[in-house]
């Protein structure tokens, strides 16, 4: 009788705790668990005046991953976008598509990090590097990046902007942009 009671009790507890659902969680199935940003990514572009600088204030920025290295077109970095702007995170290691999946919300505590710009794209990295064209150093390891970055449980697909060819501006550098209905005219 005691064994039957224990089996029934453990079955009831299993169902009551939700352990009867073994399916995979889809994007957005969990609520966010991280810190909320207190500044937009556009702020980093607005405060960039030509030379890389180190953030001295307690600034927290965040966005959703819109690029990764799965296709091989981003080398040891990924880009986050919050709707106001985008920033390239100079991670400095491989297989970022497994570490920061496309669509994942990322929050970065920027105090002590370097902000720079390369070919119009705002970059965030471990420090300033005066001898490199990139000017912002890579973190180089997950441990260093994890000290200032939170990978949230929220996922969201970021829709591409569609400004058209005539509407392209430097502020769109690094952002996910779709150009549609482009036709070549004249020439060979």
Coordinates of N, CA and C in Angstrom, one line a residue:
X1 N 0.8 -1.2 0.0 CA 0.0 0.0 0.0 C 0.9 1.3 0.0
X2 N 2.0 1.2 0.8 CA 2.9 2.4 0.8 C 3.5 2.6 -0.5
X3 N 3.9 1.6 -1.3 CA 4.5 1.8 -2.6 C 3.5 2.4 -3.6
X4 N 2.2 2.0 -3.5 CA 1.2 2.5 -4.4 C 1.0 4.0 -4.1
X5 N 1.0 4.4 -2.8 CA 0.8 5.8 -2.4 C 2.0 6.6 -2.9
X6 N 3.2 6.1 -2.8 CA 4.4 6.9 -3.2 C 4.4 7.0 -4.7
X7 N 4.0 6.0 -5.5 CA 3.9 6.1 -7.0 C 2.8 7.1 -7.4
X8 N 1.7 7.1 -6.7 CA 0.6 8.1 -7.1 C 1.0 9.5 -6.7
X9 N 1.7 9.6 -5.6 CA 2.1 11.0 -5.1 C 3.2 11.5 -6.1
X10 N 4.1 10.7 -6.5 CA 5.2 11.2 -7.4 C 4.6 11.5 -8.8
X11 N 3.6 10.8 -9.2 CA 2.9 11.1 -10.5 C 2.1 12.4 -10.4
X12 N 1.4 12.6 -9.3 CA 0.7 13.9 -9.2 C 1.7 15.1 -9.1
X13 N 2.8 14.9 -8.4 CA 3.8 16.0 -8.3 C 4.4 16.2 -9.7
X14 N 4.7 15.2 -10.5 CA 5.3 15.4 -11.8 C 4.4 16.2 -12.7
X15 N 3.1 15.9 -12.7 CA 2.1 16.6 -13.5 C 1.9 18.0 -13.0
X16 N 1.8 18.2 -11.7 CA 1.6 19.5 -11.0 C 2.8 20.4 -11.3
X17 N 4.0 19.9 -11.4 CA 5.2 20.8 -11.6 C 5.4 21.0 -13.1
X18 N 4.6 20.5 -14.0 CA 4.7 20.8 -15.4 C 5.7 19.9 -16.1
X19 N 6.2 18.8 -15.5 CA 7.2 18.0 -16.1 C 6.5 17.0 -17.1
X20 N 5.2 17.1 -17.3 CA 4.6 16.3 -18.3 C 4.7 16.8 -19.7
X21 N 5.3 18.0 -19.8 CA 5.5 18.7 -21.1 C 6.9 18.6 -21.5
X22 N 7.2 17.8 -22.5 CA 8.6 17.6 -22.8 C 9.0 18.1 -24.2
X23 N 8.1 18.9 -24.8 CA 8.4 19.5 -26.1 C 9.4 20.6 -26.1
X24 N 9.9 20.9 -27.2 CA 10.9 22.0 -27.2 C 10.2 23.4 -27.1
X25 N 10.9 24.3 -26.5 CA 10.4 25.7 -26.4 C 10.7 26.4 -27.6
X26 N 9.7 27.1 -28.1 CA 9.9 28.0 -29.3 C 10.4 29.3 -28.9
X27 N 10.8 30.1 -29.9 CA 11.2 31.5 -29.7 C 10.1 32.3 -29.0
X28 N 10.4 33.0 -28.0 CA 9.4 33.8 -27.2 C 8.6 33.0 -26.2
X29 N 9.0 31.7 -26.0 CA 8.2 30.9 -25.0 C 8.6 31.3 -23.6
X30 N 9.7 31.9 -23.3 CA 10.1 32.3 -22.0 C 10.1 33.8 -21.9
X31 N 9.8 34.3 -20.8 CA 9.8 35.8 -20.6 C 11.3 36.2 -20.5
X32 N 11.5 37.5 -20.8 CA 12.9 38.0 -20.7 C 13.4 37.9 -19.2
X33 N 14.7 37.7 -19.1 CA 15.3 37.5 -17.8 C 16.4 38.5 -17.5
X34 N 16.7 39.3 -18.5 CA 17.9 40.2 -18.3 C 17.6 41.6 -17.9
X35 N 18.6 42.4 -17.9 CA 18.5 43.8 -17.6 C 17.9 44.5 -18.8
X36 N 17.2 45.6 -18.5 CA 16.7 46.4 -19.5 C 17.7 47.5 -19.9
X37 N 17.8 47.8 -21.2 CA 18.7 48.9 -21.6 C 18.2 50.2 -21.1
X38 N 19.2 51.1 -20.9 CA 18.8 52.5 -20.5 C 19.2 53.5 -21.6
X39 N 19.7 53.0 -22.7 CA 20.1 53.9 -23.8 C 19.8 53.2 -25.1
X40 N 19.5 54.0 -26.2 CA 19.4 53.4 -27.5 C 20.7 53.3 -28.2
X41 N 20.8 52.3 -29.1 CA 22.1 52.1 -29.9 C 22.4 53.3 -30.7
X42 N 21.4 54.1 -31.1 CA 21.7 55.3 -31.9 C 22.5 56.3 -31.1
X43 N 22.4 56.3 -29.8 CA 23.2 57.1 -28.9 C 24.7 57.0 -29.2
X44 N 25.2 55.7 -29.4 CA 26.6 55.5 -29.6 C 27.1 56.2 -30.9
X45 N 26.2 56.1 -32.0 CA 26.6 56.8 -33.2 C 26.6 58.3 -33.0
X46 N 25.6 58.8 -32.3 CA 25.5 60.3 -32.1 C 26.7 60.8 -31.3
X47 N 27.3 60.0 -30.4 CA 28.5 60.5 -29.6 C 29.8 60.1 -30.2
X48 N 29.8 59.6 -31.4 CA 31.1 59.3 -32.1 C 31.5 60.4 -32.9
X49 N 32.7 61.0 -32.6 CA 33.2 62.2 -33.3 C 34.5 61.9 -34.1
X50 N 34.7 60.7 -34.5 CA 35.9 60.4 -35.4 C 37.0 59.6 -34.8
X51 N 37.2 59.6 -33.5 CA 38.2 58.8 -32.8 C 37.5 57.9 -31.8
X52 N 38.0 56.6 -31.7 CA 37.4 55.7 -30.8 C 37.5 56.3 -29.4
X53 N 36.6 55.9 -28.5 CA 36.6 56.4 -27.1 C 36.2 55.2 -26.2
X54 N 36.5 55.3 -25.0 CA 36.1 54.4 -23.9 C 34.9 55.0 -23.2
X55 N 33.8 54.2 -23.0 CA 32.6 54.7 -22.3 C 33.0 54.8 -20.8
X56 N 32.8 56.0 -20.3 CA 33.1 56.3 -18.9 C 31.8 56.2 -18.0
X57 N 30.6 56.3 -18.5 CA 29.4 56.3 -17.7 C 28.8 54.9 -17.7
X58 N 27.9 54.7 -16.7 CA 27.2 53.4 -16.7 C 26.1 53.5 -17.7
X59 N 26.3 52.9 -18.9 CA 25.4 52.9 -20.0 C 25.1 51.4 -20.3
X60 N 23.8 51.1 -20.4 CA 23.4 49.8 -20.8 C 22.6 49.9 -22.1
X61 N 23.1 49.2 -23.2 CA 22.4 49.2 -24.5 C 22.0 47.7 -24.8
X62 N 21.1 47.6 -25.7 CA 20.7 46.2 -26.1 C 20.0 46.2 -27.4
X63 N 19.9 45.0 -27.9 CA 19.2 44.9 -29.2 C 19.1 43.4 -29.5
X64 N 18.6 43.1 -30.7 CA 18.4 41.7 -31.1 C 19.5 41.4 -32.2
X65 N 20.0 40.2 -32.2 CA 21.1 39.8 -33.1 C 20.5 39.7 -34.5
X66 N 21.0 40.5 -35.4 CA 20.6 40.5 -36.8 C 21.6 39.8 -37.8
X67 N 22.8 39.5 -37.3 CA 23.8 38.9 -38.2 C 24.6 37.9 -37.3
X68 N 25.1 36.9 -38.0 CA 26.0 36.0 -37.3 C 27.0 35.4 -38.3
X69 N 27.8 34.5 -37.9 CA 28.9 34.0 -38.8 C 28.6 32.7 -39.5
X70 N 27.3 32.3 -39.4 CA 26.9 31.0 -40.0 C 27.3 30.9 -41.5
X71 N 27.0 32.0 -42.3 CA 27.2 32.0 -43.7 C 28.7 32.4 -44.0
X72 N 29.5 32.8 -43.0 CA 30.8 33.1 -43.3 C 31.1 34.6 -43.7
X73 N 30.0 35.4 -43.7 CA 30.2 36.8 -44.1 C 30.4 37.8 -43.0
X74 N 30.4 37.3 -41.7 CA 30.8 38.1 -40.6 C 31.9 37.4 -39.9
X75 N 33.0 38.0 -39.8 CA 34.2 37.4 -39.2 C 34.4 37.7 -37.7
X76 N 34.1 36.8 -36.9 CA 34.3 36.9 -35.4 C 33.6 38.1 -34.8
X77 N 32.5 38.4 -35.4 CA 31.7 39.5 -34.8 C 30.2 39.3 -35.2
X78 N 29.3 40.0 -34.5 CA 27.9 39.9 -34.8 C 27.3 41.3 -34.6
X79 N 26.1 41.6 -35.1 CA 25.5 42.9 -35.1 C 24.2 42.8 -34.3
X80 N 24.0 43.7 -33.4 CA 22.7 43.8 -32.8 C 22.0 45.1 -33.2
X81 N 20.7 45.1 -33.2 CA 19.9 46.2 -33.7 C 18.7 46.4 -32.7
X82 N 18.4 47.6 -32.3 CA 17.3 47.9 -31.4 C 16.2 48.7 -32.0
X83 N 16.3 48.9 -33.3 CA 15.2 49.7 -33.9 C 15.7 51.1 -34.1
X84 N 16.6 51.6 -33.3 CA 17.1 53.0 -33.4 C 18.4 53.0 -34.1
X85 N 19.1 51.9 -34.1 CA 20.5 51.9 -34.7 C 21.0 50.5 -34.5
X86 N 22.3 50.3 -34.9 CA 22.9 49.0 -34.9 C 24.4 49.1 -34.4
X87 N 24.9 48.1 -33.8 CA 26.3 48.1 -33.3 C 26.9 46.7 -33.6
X88 N 28.1 46.7 -34.1 CA 28.8 45.5 -34.3 C 29.6 45.2 -33.0
X89 N 29.4 44.0 -32.5 CA 30.1 43.5 -31.3 C 31.3 42.7 -31.8
X90 N 32.5 43.2 -31.4 CA 33.7 42.6 -31.9 C 34.1 41.5 -30.9
X91 N 33.4 40.4 -31.1 CA 33.6 39.2 -30.2 C 35.0 38.6 -30.2
X92 N 35.5 38.3 -31.4 CA 36.9 37.8 -31.5 C 37.0 36.3 -31.4
X93 N 35.9 35.6 -31.6 CA 36.0 34.1 -31.6 C 35.0 33.6 -32.6
X94 N 35.1 32.3 -32.9 CA 34.3 31.7 -33.9 C 33.0 31.0 -33.4
X95 N 32.2 30.6 -34.3 CA 31.0 29.9 -34.0 C 30.0 30.7 -33.2
X96 N 29.9 32.0 -33.5 CA 29.0 32.9 -32.8 C 27.6 32.6 -33.1
X97 N 27.3 31.9 -34.2 CA 25.9 31.5 -34.5 C 25.3 30.6 -33.4
X98 N 26.2 29.8 -32.7 CA 25.8 29.0 -31.6 C 25.7 29.7 -30.3
X99 N 26.6 30.7 -30.2 CA 26.7 31.5 -28.9 C 25.6 32.6 -28.8
X100 N 25.4 33.3 -29.9 CA 24.4 34.4 -30.0 C 23.5 34.2 -31.2
X101 N 22.5 33.4 -31.1 CA 21.7 33.0 -32.2 C 20.9 34.3 -32.8
X102 N 20.7 34.2 -34.1 CA 20.0 35.3 -34.7 C 18.6 35.5 -34.1
X103 N 18.3 36.7 -33.7 CA 17.0 37.0 -33.1 C 17.0 37.0 -31.6
X104 N 18.2 36.6 -31.0 CA 18.3 36.6 -29.5 C 18.5 38.1 -29.0
X105 N 17.9 38.4 -27.9 CA 18.1 39.7 -27.3 C 19.4 39.7 -26.5
X106 N 20.2 40.7 -26.8 CA 21.5 40.9 -26.1 C 21.5 42.2 -25.4
X107 N 22.0 42.2 -24.2 CA 22.2 43.5 -23.4 C 23.7 43.6 -23.1
X108 N 24.2 44.8 -23.3 CA 25.6 45.1 -23.1 C 25.8 46.2 -22.1
X109 N 26.6 46.0 -21.1 CA 26.9 47.0 -20.1 C 28.2 47.6 -20.6
X110 N 28.1 48.9 -21.2 CA 29.1 49.5 -22.0 C 30.2 50.2 -21.2
X111 N 30.1 50.4 -19.9 CA 31.1 51.1 -19.2 C 32.5 50.4 -19.3
X112 N 33.5 51.1 -19.7 CA 34.8 50.5 -19.9 C 35.1 49.9 -21.2
X113 N 34.1 49.9 -22.1 CA 34.2 49.3 -23.4 C 34.5 50.4 -24.4
X114 N 35.2 50.0 -25.5 CA 35.5 51.0 -26.6 C 34.5 51.1 -27.6
X115 N 34.2 52.3 -28.1 CA 33.3 52.5 -29.2 C 34.1 53.1 -30.3
X116 N 33.9 52.5 -31.5 CA 34.6 53.0 -32.7 C 33.7 52.9 -33.9
X117 N 34.3 53.2 -35.1 CA 33.5 53.1 -36.3 C 34.4 52.6 -37.4
X118 N 34.0 51.6 -38.2 CA 34.7 51.2 -39.4 C 33.8 51.1 -40.5
X119 N 34.1 51.7 -41.6 CA 33.3 51.8 -42.8 C 31.8 52.1 -42.5
X120 N 31.6 53.1 -41.6 CA 30.3 53.5 -41.3 C 29.5 52.7 -40.2
X121 N 30.1 51.6 -39.8 CA 29.4 50.7 -38.8 C 30.0 51.0 -37.5
X122 N 29.1 51.3 -36.5 CA 29.6 51.5 -35.1 C 30.0 50.2 -34.5
X123 N 31.1 50.2 -33.8 CA 31.6 49.0 -33.2 C 31.8 49.1 -31.7
X124 N 31.6 48.0 -31.0 CA 31.8 48.0 -29.6 C 32.8 46.9 -29.3
X125 N 33.8 47.2 -28.5 CA 34.9 46.2 -28.3 C 35.5 46.3 -26.9
X126 N 36.6 45.5 -26.7 CA 37.3 45.5 -25.4 C 38.2 46.7 -25.2
X127 N 38.7 47.3 -26.2 CA 39.5 48.5 -25.9 C 39.9 49.2 -27.2
X128 N 40.6 50.3 -27.2 CA 41.0 51.0 -28.3 C 42.4 50.5 -28.8
X129 N 42.5 50.3 -30.1 CA 43.7 49.8 -30.7 C 44.2 50.8 -31.8
X130 N 45.2 51.6 -31.5 CA 45.6 52.6 -32.4 C 46.4 52.2 -33.6
X131 N 46.9 50.9 -33.7 CA 47.7 50.5 -34.8 C 46.9 49.7 -35.8
X132 N 45.6 49.4 -35.6 CA 44.8 48.7 -36.5 C 43.8 49.6 -37.2
X133 N 43.4 49.2 -38.4 CA 42.4 49.9 -39.1 C 41.0 49.8 -38.4
X134 N 40.8 48.7 -37.7 CA 39.5 48.6 -37.0 C 39.4 49.5 -35.8
X135 N 40.5 49.8 -35.1 CA 40.6 50.7 -34.0 C 39.9 50.3 -32.7
X136 N 39.1 49.2 -32.8 CA 38.4 48.7 -31.6 C 38.8 47.2 -31.5
X137 N 39.4 46.9 -30.3 CA 39.9 45.5 -30.1 C 38.8 44.5 -29.9
X138 N 39.0 43.3 -30.3 CA 38.1 42.2 -30.1 C 38.2 41.8 -28.6
X139 N 37.1 41.1 -28.1 CA 37.2 40.6 -26.8 C 38.1 39.4 -26.7
X140 N 38.0 38.5 -27.7 CA 38.9 37.4 -27.8 C 38.5 36.1 -27.1
X141 N 37.6 36.2 -26.1 CA 37.1 35.0 -25.4 C 35.7 35.2 -24.9
X142 N 35.0 34.1 -24.8 CA 33.7 34.2 -24.3 C 33.6 34.7 -22.8
X143 N 34.6 34.4 -22.1 CA 34.7 34.8 -20.7 C 34.7 36.3 -20.6
X144 N 35.6 36.9 -21.4 CA 35.6 38.4 -21.3 C 34.3 39.0 -21.8
X145 N 33.8 38.5 -22.9 CA 32.5 39.0 -23.4 C 31.4 38.8 -22.4
X146 N 31.3 37.7 -21.7 CA 30.3 37.4 -20.8 C 30.3 38.4 -19.6
X147 N 31.4 39.0 -19.3 CA 31.5 39.9 -18.2 C 30.7 41.2 -18.4
X148 N 30.5 41.5 -19.7 CA 29.8 42.8 -19.9 C 28.5 42.6 -20.7
X149 N 28.2 41.3 -21.1 CA 27.1 41.1 -22.0 C 26.2 40.0 -21.4
X150 N 24.9 40.2 -21.5 CA 23.9 39.3 -21.1 C 23.1 38.7 -22.3
X151 N 23.0 37.4 -22.4 CA 22.2 36.8 -23.5 C 20.8 36.5 -22.9
X152 N 19.9 37.2 -23.3 CA 18.5 37.1 -22.7 C 17.8 35.9 -23.3
X153 N 16.7 35.5 -22.7 CA 15.9 34.4 -23.2 C 14.9 34.9 -24.3
X154 N 14.8 36.2 -24.5 CA 13.8 36.7 -25.5 C 14.4 36.5 -26.9
X155 N 13.6 36.1 -27.8 CA 13.9 36.1 -29.3 C 12.9 36.9 -30.0
X156 N 13.3 37.6 -31.1 CA 12.4 38.3 -31.9 C 13.1 38.5 -33.3
X157 N 12.3 38.3 -34.3 CA 12.7 38.5 -35.7 C 12.7 40.0 -36.0
X158 N 13.8 40.6 -36.4 CA 13.9 42.0 -36.6 C 13.6 42.2 -38.1
X159 N 12.5 42.9 -38.4 CA 12.2 43.1 -39.8 C 13.2 44.1 -40.5
X160 N 13.6 43.8 -41.7 CA 14.5 44.7 -42.4 C 13.8 46.1 -42.7
X161 N 14.7 47.1 -42.7 CA 14.2 48.4 -43.1 C 14.1 48.4 -44.7
X162 N 13.2 49.2 -45.2 CA 13.1 49.3 -46.7 C 13.1 50.8 -47.1
X163 N 14.3 51.4 -47.0 CA 14.3 52.9 -47.3 C 14.4 53.1 -48.8
X164 N 14.6 52.1 -49.7 CA 14.8 52.4 -51.1 C 16.2 52.9 -51.4
X165 N 16.6 52.8 -52.6 CA 18.0 53.3 -53.0 C 18.2 54.8 -52.6
X166 N 17.2 55.6 -53.0 CA 17.3 57.0 -52.7 C 17.3 57.4 -51.2
X167 N 16.8 56.5 -50.4 CA 16.7 56.8 -49.0 C 17.9 56.3 -48.1
X168 N 18.8 55.6 -48.8 CA 20.0 55.1 -48.0 C 20.8 56.3 -47.4
X169 N 21.2 56.1 -46.2 CA 22.0 57.1 -45.5 C 23.0 56.4 -44.6
X170 N 24.0 57.1 -44.1 CA 25.1 56.5 -43.3 C 24.5 55.9 -42.0
X171 N 23.5 56.5 -41.5 CA 22.9 56.0 -40.2 C 22.3 54.6 -40.4
X172 N 22.2 54.1 -41.6 CA 21.7 52.7 -41.9 C 22.8 51.7 -41.9
X173 N 24.1 52.2 -41.8 CA 25.2 51.2 -41.9 C 25.2 50.3 -40.7
X174 N 25.2 49.0 -41.0 CA 25.2 48.0 -40.0 C 23.8 47.5 -39.7
X175 N 22.8 48.2 -40.2 CA 21.4 47.8 -40.0 C 20.9 46.8 -41.0
X176 N 19.9 46.1 -40.8 CA 19.4 45.1 -41.7 C 18.5 45.9 -42.7
X177 N 18.9 46.0 -43.9 CA 18.2 46.8 -44.9 C 17.8 45.9 -46.1
X178 N 16.6 46.0 -46.7 CA 16.3 45.3 -47.9 C 16.1 46.3 -49.0
X179 N 16.7 46.1 -50.1 CA 16.5 47.0 -51.3 C 15.8 46.1 -52.3
X180 N 14.6 46.6 -52.7 CA 13.8 45.8 -53.6 C 13.6 46.5 -54.9
X181 N 13.2 45.8 -55.9 CA 12.9 46.3 -57.2 C 14.0 47.2 -57.8
X182 N 15.3 46.6 -57.8 CA 16.4 47.4 -58.4 C 16.6 46.9 -59.8
X183 N 16.7 47.8 -60.7 CA 16.9 47.5 -62.1 C 18.1 48.2 -62.6
X184 N 18.9 47.4 -63.4 CA 20.1 48.0 -64.0 C 19.7 48.7 -65.3
X185 N 20.2 49.9 -65.5 CA 19.8 50.5 -66.7 C 21.1 51.0 -67.5
X186 N 21.1 50.8 -68.8 CA 22.2 51.3 -69.6 C 23.5 50.5 -69.4
X187 N 24.5 50.8 -70.1 CA 25.8 50.2 -69.9 C 25.9 48.8 -70.4
X188 N 27.1 48.2 -70.4 CA 27.3 46.9 -70.9 C 26.8 45.8 -69.9

